[in-house]
C-alpha cells in the first residue's frame, strides 16, 4: 500500500481547487493518470581537483558547478531503474549533485529520504542531492491517483582514470639473458622473441597468464627484430628466408632468399620491408612478391632500433596509418639528436590510390620531437602512441627510461605523457627490453638483464566512452 505524504496531498488539492475556481464555463478538468520519468540527467556537481604548485607541492581544491550533462542516463521503464552506463570521474562528490528530472504531463517527482523512506522531498534542479548510494524517486500522476517508484543509481568510478597501475608477474629467468627482444600478442597467446647464444628463441604464454613461459621455437639471430603479425599470422625474416607461423611453433618458408634485408611493418593490406639498397618495399600477397614503394623526397629510412605501429586513420574512411620509427646508423650520422619517423596512409578500399611514405622533419626550435634513443620502443595504446627508450645516442643526451612520450597526431609531435606512466623502479637492461599492448587493454614490459615481466593498465582503458 502506497502512502501519500501530507504536503503532496495539500498541493494536489490546491491545484484542483484553483482549477475549479478559474473554470467559469463549469467544464470538468481532467488530470492525466499517466505517470513516468521521461528524462534524467546530472546538471552539475562538485569535483575535487588535484594540482601541483611551482615548487612541486601537491594540493587540492574543490571546483563547483562542474558540468556533467554529457553523461547519459538510461531509463528502464520496465524495471523502474535509472542509471548511467559511463561512470562519473572518481573525484566527483556524489553527495552534492544537481539533477534535472522530467516527468510525463508534469507529474510531481519526489526523492525518498535515505534515513526515513516514508518521507520525501521534491526533486528540484536548484537543490543538491545525495546520490552516494541508490536513491528512490517517486513520481505522482497529475491526477494524484497513481504513483511509481524508480531506483536511481549514479555510478562513480572508484579509481582515477588517468592513473596507471603496474604489477610484476614475476621474474622469468629465461628472459634475463635475452638481447634484441621483441614482444606482441597473436591470438590467445603472448610471444616474446630474443637472441641468446646466437639464436632467436621464441617463448609464449597465455594472454591470461604472463607468468609461465614456454619455449616454442628457435630461429636465426636476426629473426627477433624482423617479426610482424599480419592478419593473424606471424611473419618472420629468418636469416634470408621469409617464413610464416600460426602458432609460434611451426614456421613454414614462403620465400627463400627474400628480396628484403629487414621486415619492418604491416597493415591489413600489405607487409613492408627494406631492401639492401635502403628502399622501402611492399608485398600485398603475403610476402610472395615485393615491389619498391614510393618515398617522399627527403624522407629518411631508419637502419636500427626499428619499431612500427598500425592504427586506424580517422581522417580517411576505411584507412590505416602505418608508422615506423627508428634511428639512422650511428657511425654514419653521429650528429643526429632526433629519431626517424616515417608513415604511410593505407586505404583499404579496392582500387584506392597508392600513397607514398612521408617523413617528419624537426627544426632546432621544435619541442615535440622524438629523441634519438637506444632501442627506441613505440606502443599503440589508449588511442595514442607512446614512446620511450634507453640512453640517448649521438647528440641526444637523454637518460634511459627518463620520459614516456605520447603522440596523438600519428607521430608528428611527441609530448611527455600525463596519463600513462612507466612503472616505478623499472629494473631492466637499458639496451634489452620490449613493450607492447594486448587486446585486453594491458601493457607489458619485458626486461632483459633482470627477467622481470611488468603488466600494467591505465584505469580508464576499457571504460565506456
Short mmCIF file of C-alpha atoms in Angstrom, two decimals:
data_model
loop_
_atom_site.label_atom_id
_atom_site.label_comp_id
_atom_site.label_asym_id
_atom_site.label_seq_id
_atom_site.Cartn_x
_atom_site.Cartn_y
_atom_site.Cartn_z
CA UNK A 1 0.00 0.00 0.00
CA UNK A 2 1.42 3.39 -1.02
CA UNK A 3 1.36 6.23 1.47
CA UNK A 4 0.82 9.81 0.27
CA UNK A 5 2.62 12.34 2.39
CA UNK A 6 0.66 15.37 3.61
CA UNK A 7 2.43 18.19 1.69
CA UNK A 8 1.87 16.39 -1.59
CA UNK A 9 -1.84 15.88 -0.87
CA UNK A 10 -2.21 19.53 0.04
CA UNK A 11 -0.52 20.54 -3.21
CA UNK A 12 -2.73 18.29 -5.33
CA UNK A 13 -5.84 19.56 -3.54
CA UNK A 14 -4.80 23.18 -4.02
CA UNK A 15 -4.18 22.73 -7.74
CA UNK A 16 -7.54 21.02 -8.15
CA UNK A 17 -9.42 23.73 -6.23
CA UNK A 18 -7.69 26.54 -8.13
CA UNK A 19 -8.51 24.99 -11.50
CA UNK A 20 -12.15 24.57 -10.42
CA UNK A 21 -12.44 28.22 -9.33
CA UNK A 22 -10.94 29.51 -12.60
CA UNK A 23 -13.29 27.48 -14.74
CA UNK A 24 -16.03 29.97 -15.48
CA UNK A 25 -17.69 27.71 -18.04
CA UNK A 26 -18.24 24.96 -15.46
CA UNK A 27 -16.30 22.48 -17.62
CA UNK A 28 -14.81 19.43 -15.92
CA UNK A 29 -11.00 19.50 -15.71
CA UNK A 30 -9.48 16.05 -16.31
CA UNK A 31 -5.99 15.38 -14.97
CA UNK A 32 -3.83 12.70 -16.54
CA UNK A 33 -3.34 9.40 -14.78
CA UNK A 34 -0.11 8.71 -16.73
CA UNK A 35 2.95 8.51 -14.57
CA UNK A 36 6.57 8.21 -15.73
CA UNK A 37 10.00 9.82 -15.63
CA UNK A 38 10.82 10.74 -19.22
CA UNK A 39 14.31 12.23 -18.84
CA UNK A 40 17.03 12.31 -16.22
CA UNK A 41 20.43 13.98 -16.25
CA UNK A 42 23.03 15.48 -13.96
CA UNK A 43 23.35 19.22 -14.37
CA UNK A 44 26.46 19.69 -12.25
CA UNK A 45 28.40 18.52 -9.20
CA UNK A 46 31.39 19.36 -7.08
CA UNK A 47 34.76 17.99 -8.15
CA UNK A 48 37.98 17.71 -6.16
CA UNK A 49 40.90 18.80 -8.35
CA UNK A 50 44.50 17.80 -7.63
CA UNK A 51 47.21 20.25 -8.63
CA UNK A 52 50.93 20.73 -8.23
CA UNK A 53 52.46 24.06 -7.33
CA UNK A 54 55.55 25.58 -8.97
CA UNK A 55 57.58 24.20 -6.06
CA UNK A 56 56.32 20.67 -6.64
CA UNK A 57 53.93 20.56 -3.68
CA UNK A 58 50.64 18.71 -4.15
CA UNK A 59 47.38 20.38 -3.20
CA UNK A 60 43.67 20.08 -3.88
CA UNK A 61 40.74 22.42 -4.32
CA UNK A 62 37.02 21.94 -4.88
CA UNK A 63 35.58 23.03 -8.21
CA UNK A 64 31.86 23.79 -8.02
CA UNK A 65 29.30 23.57 -10.82
CA UNK A 66 31.28 21.04 -12.85
CA UNK A 67 29.15 20.25 -15.90
CA UNK A 68 28.23 16.58 -16.26
CA UNK A 69 25.44 16.88 -18.82
CA UNK A 70 27.40 14.76 -21.32
CA UNK A 71 26.96 11.64 -19.14
CA UNK A 72 23.86 9.92 -20.47
CA UNK A 73 21.38 8.07 -18.25
CA UNK A 74 19.34 5.04 -19.20
CA UNK A 75 15.71 4.90 -18.07
CA UNK A 76 14.46 1.32 -17.90
CA UNK A 77 10.69 1.79 -17.74
CA UNK A 78 10.08 -1.94 -17.36
CA UNK A 79 12.30 -2.40 -14.32
CA UNK A 80 11.90 1.08 -12.93
CA UNK A 81 15.66 1.72 -12.97
CA UNK A 82 17.70 4.76 -13.93
CA UNK A 83 21.49 4.60 -14.25
CA UNK A 84 24.49 5.94 -16.16
CA UNK A 85 26.47 3.45 -18.23
CA UNK A 86 29.61 5.59 -18.30
CA UNK A 87 30.61 6.20 -14.69
CA UNK A 88 31.43 9.69 -13.46
CA UNK A 89 35.05 10.56 -12.62
CA UNK A 90 36.20 9.31 -9.23
CA UNK A 91 36.81 12.84 -7.92
CA UNK A 92 33.12 13.79 -8.18
CA UNK A 93 31.33 14.34 -4.85
CA UNK A 94 28.27 12.12 -5.26
CA UNK A 95 26.69 13.68 -2.17
CA UNK A 96 26.33 17.06 -3.85
CA UNK A 97 24.71 16.59 -7.24
CA UNK A 98 22.23 18.79 -9.09
CA UNK A 99 19.87 16.83 -11.34
CA UNK A 100 17.29 17.55 -13.99
CA UNK A 101 14.27 15.24 -13.88
CA UNK A 102 11.42 15.47 -16.39
CA UNK A 103 8.09 13.71 -15.92
CA UNK A 104 5.19 12.89 -18.18
CA UNK A 105 2.47 15.55 -18.19
CA UNK A 106 4.36 17.46 -15.49
CA UNK A 107 3.86 14.83 -12.83
CA UNK A 108 5.39 15.54 -9.44
CA UNK A 109 8.74 13.86 -8.62
CA UNK A 110 9.98 13.42 -5.07
CA UNK A 111 13.04 11.65 -3.68
CA UNK A 112 12.62 9.41 -0.67
CA UNK A 113 14.78 10.05 2.38
CA UNK A 114 17.70 7.70 2.97
CA UNK A 115 17.03 7.53 6.72
CA UNK A 116 13.22 7.66 6.56
CA UNK A 117 11.83 6.09 3.37
CA UNK A 118 8.29 7.22 4.28
CA UNK A 119 9.29 10.89 3.98
CA UNK A 120 10.42 12.66 0.83
CA UNK A 121 11.48 15.97 -0.70
CA UNK A 122 10.66 17.48 -4.06
CA UNK A 123 13.24 16.97 -6.80
CA UNK A 124 14.44 20.44 -7.73
CA UNK A 125 17.13 21.42 -10.19
CA UNK A 126 18.35 24.04 -7.72
CA UNK A 127 18.87 21.77 -4.70
CA UNK A 128 21.83 19.38 -4.38
CA UNK A 129 21.00 15.74 -3.69
CA UNK A 130 22.95 12.84 -2.21
CA UNK A 131 23.47 10.01 -4.72
CA UNK A 132 26.32 8.29 -2.90
CA UNK A 133 24.01 5.27 -2.77
CA UNK A 134 20.99 4.22 -4.85
CA UNK A 135 18.01 6.51 -4.26
CA UNK A 136 14.30 6.04 -4.86
CA UNK A 137 12.49 8.75 -6.81
CA UNK A 138 8.72 8.52 -6.75
CA UNK A 139 6.69 10.28 -9.43
CA UNK A 140 2.99 11.05 -8.97
CA UNK A 141 0.48 11.47 -11.76
CA UNK A 142 -1.14 14.91 -12.15
CA UNK A 143 -4.45 13.37 -11.01
CA UNK A 144 -2.82 12.25 -7.76
CA UNK A 145 -4.30 8.78 -8.21
CA UNK A 146 -1.19 6.90 -9.22
CA UNK A 147 2.48 6.82 -8.37
CA UNK A 148 5.56 4.94 -9.48
CA UNK A 149 8.99 4.34 -7.95
CA UNK A 150 12.29 4.46 -9.81
CA UNK A 151 15.59 3.35 -8.30
CA UNK A 152 18.28 5.79 -9.42
CA UNK A 153 21.91 4.68 -9.31
CA UNK A 154 24.63 7.21 -10.11
CA UNK A 155 27.76 5.25 -10.96
CA UNK A 156 31.07 6.86 -9.99
CA UNK A 157 34.46 5.38 -10.81
CA UNK A 158 36.35 4.13 -7.76
CA UNK A 159 39.70 4.72 -9.48
CA UNK A 160 41.45 7.68 -11.04
CA UNK A 161 41.03 7.12 -14.78
CA UNK A 162 44.39 8.75 -15.57
CA UNK A 163 46.38 6.55 -13.21
CA UNK A 164 48.43 3.63 -14.49
CA UNK A 165 48.61 0.60 -12.20
CA UNK A 166 51.63 -1.66 -12.69
CA UNK A 167 52.36 -5.08 -11.19
CA UNK A 168 55.07 -7.61 -11.82
CA UNK A 169 54.00 -11.08 -12.87
CA UNK A 170 57.32 -12.33 -11.58
CA UNK A 171 60.81 -12.92 -12.89
CA UNK A 172 61.36 -15.13 -15.93
CA UNK A 173 64.98 -16.20 -15.82
CA UNK A 174 64.85 -17.20 -19.48
CA UNK A 175 64.41 -13.52 -20.40
CA UNK A 176 67.34 -12.25 -18.32
CA UNK A 177 69.96 -13.24 -20.90
CA UNK A 178 67.99 -12.17 -23.99
CA UNK A 179 69.02 -9.31 -26.26
CA UNK A 180 67.19 -7.77 -29.27
CA UNK A 181 63.87 -8.55 -27.58
CA UNK A 182 60.51 -8.23 -29.36
CA UNK A 183 57.07 -8.94 -27.84
CA UNK A 184 53.48 -8.99 -29.13
CA UNK A 185 50.13 -10.73 -28.91
CA UNK A 186 48.86 -13.14 -31.55
CA UNK A 187 45.56 -14.88 -31.00
CA UNK A 188 45.19 -16.06 -27.42
CA UNK A 189 48.91 -16.00 -26.67
CA UNK A 190 51.67 -13.56 -25.87
CA UNK A 191 55.00 -14.07 -27.63
CA UNK A 192 58.49 -12.91 -26.71
CA UNK A 193 61.41 -13.33 -29.09
CA UNK A 194 65.02 -12.60 -28.14
CA UNK A 195 68.59 -13.53 -29.01
CA UNK A 196 70.61 -15.86 -26.78
CA UNK A 197 73.91 -17.51 -27.82
CA UNK A 198 73.47 -16.57 -31.47
CA UNK A 199 69.89 -17.83 -31.85
CA UNK A 200 66.47 -16.20 -31.60
CA UNK A 201 64.43 -18.09 -29.02
CA UNK A 202 60.62 -17.95 -29.20
CA UNK A 203 58.61 -18.04 -25.96
CA UNK A 204 54.85 -18.00 -25.47
CA UNK A 205 52.37 -17.62 -22.64
CA UNK A 206 48.59 -17.41 -22.49
CA UNK A 207 47.25 -13.85 -22.54
CA UNK A 208 45.51 -14.57 -19.25
CA UNK A 209 48.78 -15.75 -17.67
CA UNK A 210 52.06 -13.97 -18.39
CA UNK A 211 53.81 -15.83 -15.55
CA UNK A 212 54.63 -19.16 -17.15
CA UNK A 213 56.54 -19.03 -20.44
CA UNK A 214 57.32 -21.96 -22.72
CA UNK A 215 59.96 -22.01 -25.42
CA UNK A 216 58.25 -22.92 -28.69
CA UNK A 217 60.86 -22.31 -31.37
CA UNK A 218 64.46 -21.50 -32.35
CA UNK A 219 65.35 -19.22 -35.30
CA UNK A 220 68.35 -17.28 -36.69
CA UNK A 221 69.72 -14.38 -34.65
CA UNK A 222 68.14 -11.72 -36.89
CA UNK A 223 64.59 -13.09 -36.53
CA UNK A 224 63.54 -11.28 -33.36
CA UNK A 225 63.95 -7.86 -34.98
CA UNK A 226 62.29 -8.96 -38.23
CA UNK A 227 58.92 -10.22 -37.00
CA UNK A 228 55.43 -8.79 -37.55
CA UNK A 229 51.90 -10.09 -37.02
CA UNK A 230 49.88 -9.73 -40.20
CA UNK A 231 46.22 -10.76 -40.40
CA UNK A 232 46.56 -13.21 -37.53
CA UNK A 233 49.84 -14.82 -38.65
CA UNK A 234 53.44 -14.36 -37.54
CA UNK A 235 55.76 -13.39 -40.41
CA UNK A 236 59.49 -13.72 -39.78
CA UNK A 237 62.58 -12.95 -41.84
CA UNK A 238 64.69 -15.85 -40.60
CA UNK A 239 68.18 -15.46 -41.99
CA UNK A 240 67.33 -14.59 -45.59
CA UNK A 241 64.19 -16.72 -45.74
CA UNK A 242 60.70 -15.31 -45.18
CA UNK A 243 58.62 -17.65 -43.02
CA UNK A 244 55.11 -17.71 -41.56
CA UNK A 245 53.65 -19.34 -38.44
CA UNK A 246 50.19 -19.57 -36.94
CA UNK A 247 51.32 -20.89 -33.54
CA UNK A 248 54.94 -19.82 -32.95
CA UNK A 249 55.94 -23.47 -33.13
CA UNK A 250 55.91 -24.42 -36.79
CA UNK A 251 57.45 -21.97 -39.28
CA UNK A 252 56.80 -22.56 -42.99
CA UNK A 253 59.06 -20.97 -45.59
CA UNK A 254 57.25 -18.65 -48.00
CA UNK A 255 60.23 -17.34 -49.98
CA UNK A 256 63.84 -18.46 -49.90
CA UNK A 257 66.35 -15.61 -50.22
CA UNK A 258 63.71 -12.90 -49.90
CA UNK A 259 64.46 -9.55 -51.65
CA UNK A 260 64.39 -7.68 -48.31
CA UNK A 261 67.01 -7.42 -45.57
CA UNK A 262 64.58 -6.10 -42.95
CA UNK A 263 60.91 -6.93 -42.31
CA UNK A 264 59.69 -3.81 -40.57
CA UNK A 265 55.89 -3.33 -40.59
CA UNK A 266 52.48 -4.40 -41.80
CA UNK A 267 48.99 -3.12 -42.48
CA UNK A 268 45.85 -5.12 -43.09
CA UNK A 269 46.70 -4.76 -46.78
CA UNK A 270 50.43 -5.46 -47.02
CA UNK A 271 53.77 -6.39 -45.49
CA UNK A 272 56.59 -3.82 -45.57
CA UNK A 273 60.34 -4.26 -45.64
CA UNK A 274 63.63 -2.59 -46.53
CA UNK A 275 65.96 -3.96 -49.20
CA UNK A 276 69.77 -3.94 -49.34
CA UNK A 277 69.74 -0.55 -51.10
CA UNK A 278 67.73 1.05 -48.30
CA UNK A 279 64.50 1.24 -50.29
CA UNK A 280 61.06 0.68 -48.79
CA UNK A 281 59.29 -2.34 -50.26
CA UNK A 282 55.76 -3.73 -50.00
CA UNK A 283 54.03 -7.06 -50.56
CA UNK A 284 50.28 -7.41 -50.93
CA UNK A 285 50.29 -11.19 -51.44
CA UNK A 286 51.63 -12.38 -48.10
CA UNK A 287 55.31 -11.97 -48.93
CA UNK A 288 55.41 -13.89 -52.23
CA UNK A 289 56.28 -10.86 -54.36
CA UNK A 290 57.72 -7.45 -53.44
CA UNK A 291 57.74 -4.04 -55.11
CA UNK A 292 59.69 -0.86 -54.33
CA UNK A 293 57.46 1.74 -52.64
CA UNK A 294 57.37 5.47 -53.28
CA UNK A 295 59.01 7.66 -50.65
CA UNK A 296 58.63 11.44 -50.49
CA UNK A 297 61.76 13.33 -51.43
CA UNK A 298 63.96 13.96 -48.40
CA UNK A 299 62.40 11.29 -46.18
CA UNK A 300 64.92 9.25 -44.23
CA UNK A 301 64.80 5.48 -43.75
CA UNK A 302 65.94 4.13 -40.34
CA UNK A 303 68.51 1.37 -40.16
CA UNK A 304 68.40 0.45 -36.44
CA UNK A 305 66.02 0.41 -33.43
CA UNK A 306 63.13 -0.02 -35.88
CA UNK A 307 59.61 -0.34 -34.46
CA UNK A 308 56.19 0.10 -36.06
CA UNK A 309 52.57 0.73 -35.14
CA UNK A 310 49.50 0.46 -37.37
CA UNK A 311 46.49 2.49 -36.29
CA UNK A 312 43.15 3.46 -37.79
CA UNK A 313 43.39 6.77 -39.65
CA UNK A 314 40.26 8.62 -38.64
CA UNK A 315 40.58 11.40 -41.24
CA UNK A 316 40.00 8.96 -44.11
CA UNK A 317 37.24 6.32 -44.03
CA UNK A 318 38.47 2.72 -44.13
CA UNK A 319 42.13 3.70 -43.88
CA UNK A 320 45.13 2.95 -41.68
CA UNK A 321 48.28 4.85 -40.78
CA UNK A 322 51.44 2.74 -40.70
CA UNK A 323 54.08 4.45 -38.57
CA UNK A 324 57.73 3.38 -38.49
CA UNK A 325 60.22 4.81 -36.01
CA UNK A 326 63.92 4.17 -35.58
CA UNK A 327 67.39 5.69 -35.89
CA UNK A 328 69.97 6.16 -38.60
CA UNK A 329 73.36 4.44 -38.38
CA UNK A 330 75.38 5.94 -35.53
CA UNK A 331 78.74 5.86 -37.32
CA UNK A 332 77.38 7.44 -40.49
CA UNK A 333 75.24 10.06 -38.72
CA UNK A 334 76.88 10.84 -35.37
CA UNK A 335 75.31 14.31 -35.10
CA UNK A 336 71.66 13.18 -35.13
CA UNK A 337 69.72 14.03 -31.96
CA UNK A 338 66.22 13.06 -33.10
CA UNK A 339 64.77 9.77 -34.22
CA UNK A 340 63.45 8.98 -37.69
CA UNK A 341 59.67 8.92 -38.10
CA UNK A 342 58.05 7.90 -41.39
CA UNK A 343 54.46 6.98 -42.11
CA UNK A 344 52.11 5.92 -44.85
CA UNK A 345 48.34 6.17 -45.20
CA UNK A 346 46.94 2.88 -46.47
CA UNK A 347 43.43 2.94 -47.91
CA UNK A 348 41.75 -0.43 -47.71
CA UNK A 349 39.19 0.33 -50.44
CA UNK A 350 39.74 -1.67 -53.62
CA UNK A 351 41.37 0.42 -56.34
CA UNK A 352 42.37 3.22 -53.96
CA UNK A 353 45.37 5.42 -54.78
CA UNK A 354 48.71 4.16 -53.51
CA UNK A 355 50.21 6.72 -51.13
CA UNK A 356 53.90 7.39 -50.61
CA UNK A 357 55.86 7.14 -47.38
CA UNK A 358 56.49 10.55 -45.87
CA UNK A 359 58.82 11.63 -43.08
CA UNK A 360 58.58 14.01 -40.15
CA UNK A 361 61.31 16.63 -40.00
CA UNK A 362 62.19 18.65 -36.91
CA UNK A 363 63.68 22.11 -36.57
CA UNK A 364 66.14 23.06 -33.83
CA UNK A 365 63.44 25.04 -32.02
CA UNK A 366 60.84 22.26 -32.02
CA UNK A 367 59.99 20.87 -28.59
CA UNK A 368 57.74 17.97 -29.57
CA UNK A 369 60.35 15.85 -31.31
CA UNK A 370 61.04 12.16 -30.76
CA UNK A 371 64.57 11.84 -29.29
CA UNK A 372 67.21 9.51 -30.66
CA UNK A 373 67.17 6.76 -28.03
CA UNK A 374 68.87 3.40 -27.96
CA UNK A 375 66.31 0.61 -28.51
CA UNK A 376 63.57 3.19 -29.11
CA UNK A 377 60.24 1.49 -28.36
CA UNK A 378 56.80 2.65 -29.53
CA UNK A 379 53.44 1.22 -28.42
CA UNK A 380 49.92 1.79 -29.75
CA UNK A 381 47.69 2.21 -26.69
CA UNK A 382 44.74 4.26 -25.44
CA UNK A 383 44.10 5.70 -28.93
CA UNK A 384 47.58 7.22 -28.93
CA UNK A 385 51.23 6.31 -29.45
CA UNK A 386 53.65 6.07 -26.51
CA UNK A 387 57.43 6.00 -26.82
CA UNK A 388 60.41 5.50 -24.52
CA UNK A 389 63.86 4.05 -24.75
CA UNK A 390 67.31 3.56 -23.34
CA UNK A 391 70.01 6.22 -23.17
CA UNK A 392 70.31 8.85 -25.87
CA UNK A 393 72.77 8.20 -28.70
CA UNK A 394 74.64 10.61 -30.96
CA UNK A 395 73.84 14.17 -29.93
CA UNK A 396 70.85 13.09 -27.82
CA UNK A 397 71.78 13.25 -24.14
CA UNK A 398 68.57 11.82 -22.62
CA UNK A 399 68.74 9.36 -19.74
CA UNK A 400 67.39 5.83 -20.12
CA UNK A 401 63.69 5.44 -19.21
CA UNK A 402 63.61 9.13 -18.25
CA UNK A 403 60.44 10.24 -20.03
CA UNK A 404 57.47 8.44 -21.57
CA UNK A 405 56.30 10.45 -24.56
CA UNK A 406 52.86 10.50 -26.15
CA UNK A 407 51.67 11.36 -29.66
CA UNK A 408 48.04 11.90 -30.61
CA UNK A 409 48.75 13.13 -34.16
CA UNK A 410 50.15 9.96 -35.76
CA UNK A 411 53.72 10.55 -34.67
CA UNK A 412 54.18 14.16 -35.75
CA UNK A 413 54.62 15.59 -32.24
CA UNK A 414 55.66 13.89 -29.01
CA UNK A 415 54.98 15.38 -25.57
CA UNK A 416 55.51 13.97 -22.10
CA UNK A 417 52.67 11.64 -21.17
CA UNK A 418 50.41 12.81 -18.36
CA UNK A 419 48.26 9.66 -18.21
CA UNK A 420 50.28 6.53 -18.92
CA UNK A 421 53.44 6.27 -16.84
CA UNK A 422 56.31 3.80 -16.66
CA UNK A 423 56.44 1.52 -13.61
CA UNK A 424 58.26 2.90 -10.62
CA UNK A 425 61.54 1.13 -10.16
CA UNK A 426 61.72 -0.23 -13.71
CA UNK A 427 64.70 -2.57 -13.41
CA UNK A 428 65.96 -3.60 -16.81
CA UNK A 429 68.95 -3.64 -19.09
CA UNK A 430 68.90 -0.25 -20.80
CA UNK A 431 69.58 -1.86 -24.16
CA UNK A 432 67.46 -5.04 -23.97
CA UNK A 433 63.74 -4.66 -23.33
CA UNK A 434 60.44 -4.57 -25.17
CA UNK A 435 56.96 -3.16 -24.56
CA UNK A 436 53.63 -3.93 -26.19
CA UNK A 437 49.89 -3.83 -25.57
CA UNK A 438 47.45 -6.72 -25.65
CA UNK A 439 43.84 -6.70 -26.82
CA UNK A 440 42.52 -6.64 -23.23
CA UNK A 441 43.87 -3.15 -22.56
CA UNK A 442 47.04 -4.19 -20.72
CA UNK A 443 50.59 -3.01 -21.27
CA UNK A 444 53.53 -5.41 -20.98
CA UNK A 445 57.20 -4.66 -20.45
CA UNK A 446 59.73 -7.49 -20.74
CA UNK A 447 63.06 -6.65 -19.10
CA UNK A 448 66.34 -8.07 -20.30
CA UNK A 449 69.06 -8.30 -17.68
CA UNK A 450 66.65 -8.90 -14.80
CA UNK A 451 63.99 -11.06 -16.46
CA UNK A 452 61.19 -9.05 -14.81
CA UNK A 453 57.81 -9.01 -16.52
CA UNK A 454 55.60 -5.97 -15.87
CA UNK A 455 51.86 -5.84 -16.55
CA UNK A 456 50.05 -2.53 -16.32
CA UNK A 457 46.87 -0.75 -17.27
CA UNK A 458 45.62 2.80 -17.49
CA UNK A 459 42.46 2.66 -15.40
CA UNK A 460 40.17 4.32 -17.92
CA UNK A 461 41.13 2.00 -20.77
CA UNK A 462 38.13 -0.23 -21.30
CA UNK A 463 35.72 2.16 -19.61
CA UNK A 464 32.70 3.10 -21.71
CA UNK A 465 33.09 6.18 -23.89
#
